[in-house]
Amino acid sequence: DAGITQSPRYKITETGRQVTLMCHQTWSHSYMFWYRQDLGHGLRLIYYSAAADITDKGEVPDGYVVSRSKTENFPLTLESATRSQTSVYFCASSESSSHQPQHFGDGTRLSIL
Amino acid sequence: DQQVKQNSPSLSVQEGRISILNCDYTNSMFDYFLWYKKYPAEGPTFLISISSIKDKNEDGRFTVFLNKSAKHLSLHIVPSQPGDSAVYFCAASASSGAGSYQLTFGKGTKLSVIP
């Protein structure tokens, strides 16, 4: 089925470890986004990508790295995880024209001990 | 500095009645507004949107109203059903300038529809 999938759905890791969250979409959407959702903050944009090999920072990029070598994949890496990065992470994608909604995956719940 | 505000963290409504969820914004560059619905352990699902050239958009039981002068939008659900119980997020974007295509979200309003 076409759509956007995130993996893993749940992840527990320790501080200082590197962890990568995967995002894959089958719509061939140009734009892809990573958000984190925390209590009291709603959804905050971490990074986004307008096309393969084009990425840019969002509101809360510190501590995260992204890449986009293929249009359909947009992995998010925490190079050295900290407890403050415990959160639920959502990936989204949208078409390239303006006034288009973003479509979200089901999220990855990440706990850093 | 919160650019999109949902001042009511929660709302309870009787089944069959109208639910009204409110959202205020401060950035005058915003010209596209969306509502998302989110169930626990799922991603946000797009519900309805409105462009700044309109003041109303309707889709079945859901209607969004936009008041540009007041920088205010609202989502009306009529009639409310128990399956509408979820967290509703308001979001906005600007189609020009730096950061176009990015969505800025409110903190959400938890709607509970009581049978």
Tab-separated table of C-alpha atoms in Angstrom:
chain	number	residue	atom	x	y	z
A	1	ASP	CA	0.000	0.000	0.000
A	2	ALA	CA	1.163	3.508	-0.739
A	3	GLY	CA	1.911	5.619	2.278
A	4	ILE	CA	4.544	6.717	4.722
A	5	THR	CA	6.112	4.273	7.151
A	6	GLN	CA	8.387	4.812	10.100
A	7	SER	CA	10.648	2.293	11.792
A	8	PRO	CA	11.134	1.253	14.455
A	9	ARG	CA	7.837	2.072	16.194
A	10	TYR	CA	9.488	1.873	19.600
A	11	LYS	CA	13.135	2.212	20.620
A	12	ILE	CA	14.929	2.259	23.948
A	13	THR	CA	18.581	3.256	24.036
A	14	GLU	CA	21.175	4.742	26.371
A	15	THR	CA	22.688	8.201	26.534
A	16	GLY	CA	25.646	8.650	24.226
A	17	ARG	CA	24.537	6.022	21.738
A	18	GLN	CA	23.854	6.733	18.099
A	19	VAL	CA	20.356	5.905	16.901
A	20	THR	CA	18.759	6.246	13.482
A	21	LEU	CA	15.035	6.558	12.835
A	22	MET	CA	13.859	5.558	9.385
A	23	CYS	CA	11.172	7.110	7.212
A	24	HIS	CA	10.005	5.815	3.841
A	25	GLN	CA	7.270	7.193	1.574
A	26	THR	CA	5.814	5.730	-1.597
A	27	TRP	CA	4.054	8.830	-2.959
A	28	SER	CA	7.179	10.337	-4.577
A	29	HIS	CA	6.531	13.517	-2.618
A	30	SER	CA	9.275	16.103	-2.938
A	31	TYR	CA	9.066	17.432	0.604
A	32	MET	CA	9.773	15.424	3.732
A	33	PHE	CA	9.812	16.557	7.347
A	34	TRP	CA	10.796	15.379	10.821
A	35	TYR	CA	8.922	16.551	13.914
A	36	ARG	CA	9.102	15.763	17.587
A	37	GLN	CA	6.091	15.822	19.864
A	38	ASP	CA	6.531	16.605	23.536
A	39	LEU	CA	4.007	17.323	26.255
A	40	GLY	CA	3.248	21.025	26.341
A	41	HIS	CA	4.916	21.739	23.013
A	42	GLY	CA	2.780	20.256	20.282
A	43	LEU	CA	4.756	19.277	17.165
A	44	ARG	CA	8.053	21.011	16.508
A	45	LEU	CA	9.972	20.808	13.240
A	46	ILE	CA	13.472	19.337	13.467
A	47	TYR	CA	14.603	19.186	9.823
A	48	TYR	CA	13.021	19.174	6.420
A	49	SER	CA	14.013	18.364	2.873
A	50	ALA	CA	12.749	19.895	-0.357
A	51	ALA	CA	14.243	17.189	-2.612
A	52	ALA	CA	17.001	14.586	-2.710
A	53	ASP	CA	20.265	16.047	-1.390
A	54	ILE	CA	18.542	19.251	-0.167
A	55	THR	CA	17.953	19.557	3.573
A	56	ASP	CA	17.437	22.456	5.953
A	57	LYS	CA	17.050	23.105	9.658
A	58	GLY	CA	13.743	23.566	11.393
A	59	GLU	CA	12.952	24.943	14.816
A	60	VAL	CA	14.864	22.406	16.962
A	61	PRO	CA	17.740	20.888	14.906
A	62	ASP	CA	20.479	20.655	17.546
A	63	GLY	CA	21.706	17.118	18.173
A	64	TYR	CA	20.171	15.703	14.994
A	65	VAL	CA	21.498	14.857	11.537
A	66	VAL	CA	19.500	14.046	8.401
A	67	SER	CA	20.256	12.875	4.897
A	68	ARG	CA	18.224	12.422	1.734
A	69	SER	CA	20.106	10.411	-0.851
A	70	LYS	CA	16.851	9.042	-2.337
A	71	THR	CA	13.534	10.824	-2.708
A	72	GLU	CA	11.625	8.141	-0.814
A	73	ASN	CA	13.848	7.933	2.287
A	74	PHE	CA	14.600	10.510	4.954
A	75	PRO	CA	16.460	9.042	7.950
A	76	LEU	CA	16.978	10.998	11.172
A	77	THR	CA	20.096	10.287	13.246
A	78	LEU	CA	20.807	11.191	16.837
A	79	GLU	CA	24.594	11.057	16.855
A	80	SER	CA	24.975	10.987	20.647
A	81	ALA	CA	21.583	10.576	22.282
A	82	THR	CA	20.658	12.625	25.358
A	83	ARG	CA	17.742	12.206	27.773
A	84	SER	CA	16.207	15.441	26.498
A	85	GLN	CA	15.736	13.725	23.135
A	86	THR	CA	13.250	11.271	24.626
A	87	SER	CA	10.165	12.014	22.569
A	88	VAL	CA	7.770	10.794	19.924
A	89	TYR	CA	9.132	11.455	16.441
A	90	PHE	CA	6.942	11.900	13.385
A	91	CYS	CA	7.941	11.913	9.759
A	92	ALA	CA	5.752	13.619	7.154
A	93	SER	CA	5.742	14.273	3.425
A	94	SER	CA	3.962	16.610	1.033
A	95	GLU	CA	3.768	17.503	-2.633
A	96	SER	CA	5.951	20.299	-3.892
A	97	SER	CA	3.250	22.816	-4.722
A	98	SER	CA	2.136	25.251	-2.060
A	99	HIS	CA	-1.080	24.828	-0.086
A	100	GLN	CA	-0.721	21.080	0.177
A	101	PRO	CA	-1.224	19.166	3.412
A	102	GLN	CA	1.522	17.118	4.966
A	103	HIS	CA	0.832	13.435	5.537
A	104	PHE	CA	2.269	11.790	8.618
A	105	GLY	CA	3.628	8.415	9.594
A	106	ASP	CA	2.543	6.718	12.821
A	107	GLY	CA	5.596	7.839	14.754
A	108	THR	CA	8.544	6.378	16.634
A	109	ARG	CA	8.467	6.480	20.419
A	110	LEU	CA	12.089	6.907	21.528
A	111	SER	CA	13.194	6.534	25.143
A	112	ILE	CA	16.743	7.414	26.162
A	113	LEU	CA	17.847	6.096	29.526
B	1	ASP	CA	7.146	33.108	20.797
B	2	GLN	CA	4.188	30.915	19.913
B	3	GLN	CA	2.863	31.815	16.473
B	4	VAL	CA	-0.100	29.422	16.557
B	5	LYS	CA	-2.081	29.190	19.762
B	6	GLN	CA	-4.780	26.808	20.876
B	7	ASN	CA	-5.776	28.205	24.233
B	8	SER	CA	-8.093	25.386	25.275
B	9	PRO	CA	-6.158	22.222	26.194
B	10	SER	CA	-9.384	20.231	26.420
B	11	LEU	CA	-13.052	20.333	25.493
B	12	SER	CA	-15.958	18.048	26.393
B	13	VAL	CA	-19.110	17.919	24.284
B	14	GLN	CA	-22.247	15.801	24.351
B	15	GLU	CA	-22.804	13.458	21.422
B	16	GLY	CA	-24.943	15.085	18.725
B	17	ARG	CA	-24.059	18.636	19.778
B	18	ILE	CA	-21.650	21.023	18.079
B	19	SER	CA	-17.935	21.013	18.893
B	20	ILE	CA	-16.079	24.287	18.333
B	21	LEU	CA	-12.295	24.279	18.474
B	22	ASN	CA	-10.452	27.586	18.309
B	23	CYS	CA	-7.051	28.685	17.080
B	24	ASP	CA	-5.295	32.064	16.986
B	25	TYR	CA	-2.193	33.037	15.044
B	26	THR	CA	0.182	35.991	15.133
B	27	ASN	CA	2.176	35.732	11.891
B	28	SER	CA	0.478	37.803	9.182
B	29	MET	CA	2.446	35.905	6.504
B	30	PHE	CA	0.430	32.732	7.172
B	31	ASP	CA	-1.905	32.091	4.249
B	32	TYR	CA	-2.797	28.424	4.555
B	33	PHE	CA	-4.354	26.811	7.597
B	34	LEU	CA	-4.998	23.181	8.419
B	35	TRP	CA	-6.601	21.044	11.076
B	36	TYR	CA	-5.232	17.642	11.989
B	37	LYS	CA	-6.792	14.959	14.148
B	38	LYS	CA	-4.664	12.628	16.212
B	39	TYR	CA	-5.567	9.401	17.973
B	40	PRO	CA	-3.224	7.886	20.588
B	41	ALA	CA	-0.314	5.886	19.129
B	42	GLU	CA	-1.070	7.131	15.607
B	43	GLY	CA	0.244	9.955	13.487
B	44	PRO	CA	-1.743	13.145	12.879
B	45	THR	CA	-4.320	12.774	10.115
B	46	PHE	CA	-5.157	15.685	7.842
B	47	LEU	CA	-8.760	16.773	8.344
B	48	ILE	CA	-9.518	20.004	6.520
B	49	SER	CA	-7.744	23.126	5.310
B	50	ILE	CA	-8.492	26.666	4.238
B	51	SER	CA	-6.650	29.205	2.146
B	52	SER	CA	-6.550	32.849	3.218
B	53	ILE	CA	-8.559	33.831	0.130
B	54	LYS	CA	-11.576	32.092	1.682
B	55	ASP	CA	-13.390	32.571	4.952
B	56	LYS	CA	-15.123	29.191	5.110
B	57	ASN	CA	-14.492	25.656	3.947
B	58	GLU	CA	-16.817	22.750	4.532
B	59	ASP	CA	-16.350	18.994	4.293
B	60	GLY	CA	-19.208	16.891	5.566
B	61	ARG	CA	-19.580	17.399	9.319
B	62	PHE	CA	-16.457	19.584	9.473
B	63	THR	CA	-16.347	23.301	8.731
B	64	VAL	CA	-13.421	25.634	9.181
B	65	PHE	CA	-13.950	29.380	9.509
B	66	LEU	CA	-11.203	31.953	9.023
B	67	ASN	CA	-11.316	35.514	10.329
B	68	LYS	CA	-8.194	37.177	8.914
B	69	SER	CA	-8.702	40.517	10.618
B	70	ALA	CA	-8.830	38.805	14.002
B	71	LYS	CA	-6.159	36.239	13.038
B	72	HIS	CA	-8.512	33.553	14.262
B	73	LEU	CA	-9.811	30.290	12.896
B	74	SER	CA	-12.203	27.740	14.246
B	75	LEU	CA	-13.225	24.170	13.473
B	76	HIS	CA	-16.878	23.233	13.845
B	77	ILE	CA	-17.941	19.604	14.066
B	78	VAL	CA	-21.668	18.994	13.676
B	79	PRO	CA	-23.003	16.655	14.915
B	80	SER	CA	-20.249	15.447	17.225
B	81	GLN	CA	-19.746	11.690	17.464
B	82	PRO	CA	-17.834	9.585	20.009
B	83	GLY	CA	-15.343	8.647	17.256
B	84	ASP	CA	-14.404	12.328	17.033
B	85	SER	CA	-12.730	12.073	20.432
B	86	ALA	CA	-9.086	12.852	19.692
B	87	VAL	CA	-6.495	15.602	19.930
B	88	TYR	CA	-6.970	18.300	17.287
B	89	PHE	CA	-4.027	20.344	16.073
B	90	CYS	CA	-4.265	23.637	14.260
B	91	ALA	CA	-1.396	24.378	11.837
B	92	ALA	CA	-0.408	27.213	9.533
B	93	SER	CA	2.048	27.898	6.745
B	94	ALA	CA	3.244	30.766	4.579
B	95	SER	CA	3.558	30.084	0.861
B	96	SER	CA	6.306	32.643	0.291
B	97	GLY	CA	9.535	33.612	1.954
B	98	ALA	CA	11.990	31.587	3.967
B	99	GLY	CA	10.426	28.525	5.528
B	100	SER	CA	7.582	28.256	3.038
B	101	TYR	CA	5.985	24.804	3.073
B	102	GLN	CA	6.827	24.464	6.765
B	103	LEU	CA	3.912	23.970	9.117
B	104	THR	CA	3.740	25.685	12.495
B	105	PHE	CA	1.535	23.772	14.907
B	106	GLY	CA	-0.475	24.731	17.937
B	107	LYS	CA	-0.217	22.625	21.088
B	108	GLY	CA	-3.482	20.830	20.450
B	109	THR	CA	-6.935	20.558	22.002
B	110	LYS	CA	-8.173	17.248	23.363
B	111	LEU	CA	-11.812	16.752	22.395
B	112	SER	CA	-13.939	14.295	24.337
B	113	VAL	CA	-17.371	13.491	22.930
B	114	ILE	CA	-19.574	12.007	25.624
B	115	PRO	CA	-22.170	9.413	24.509
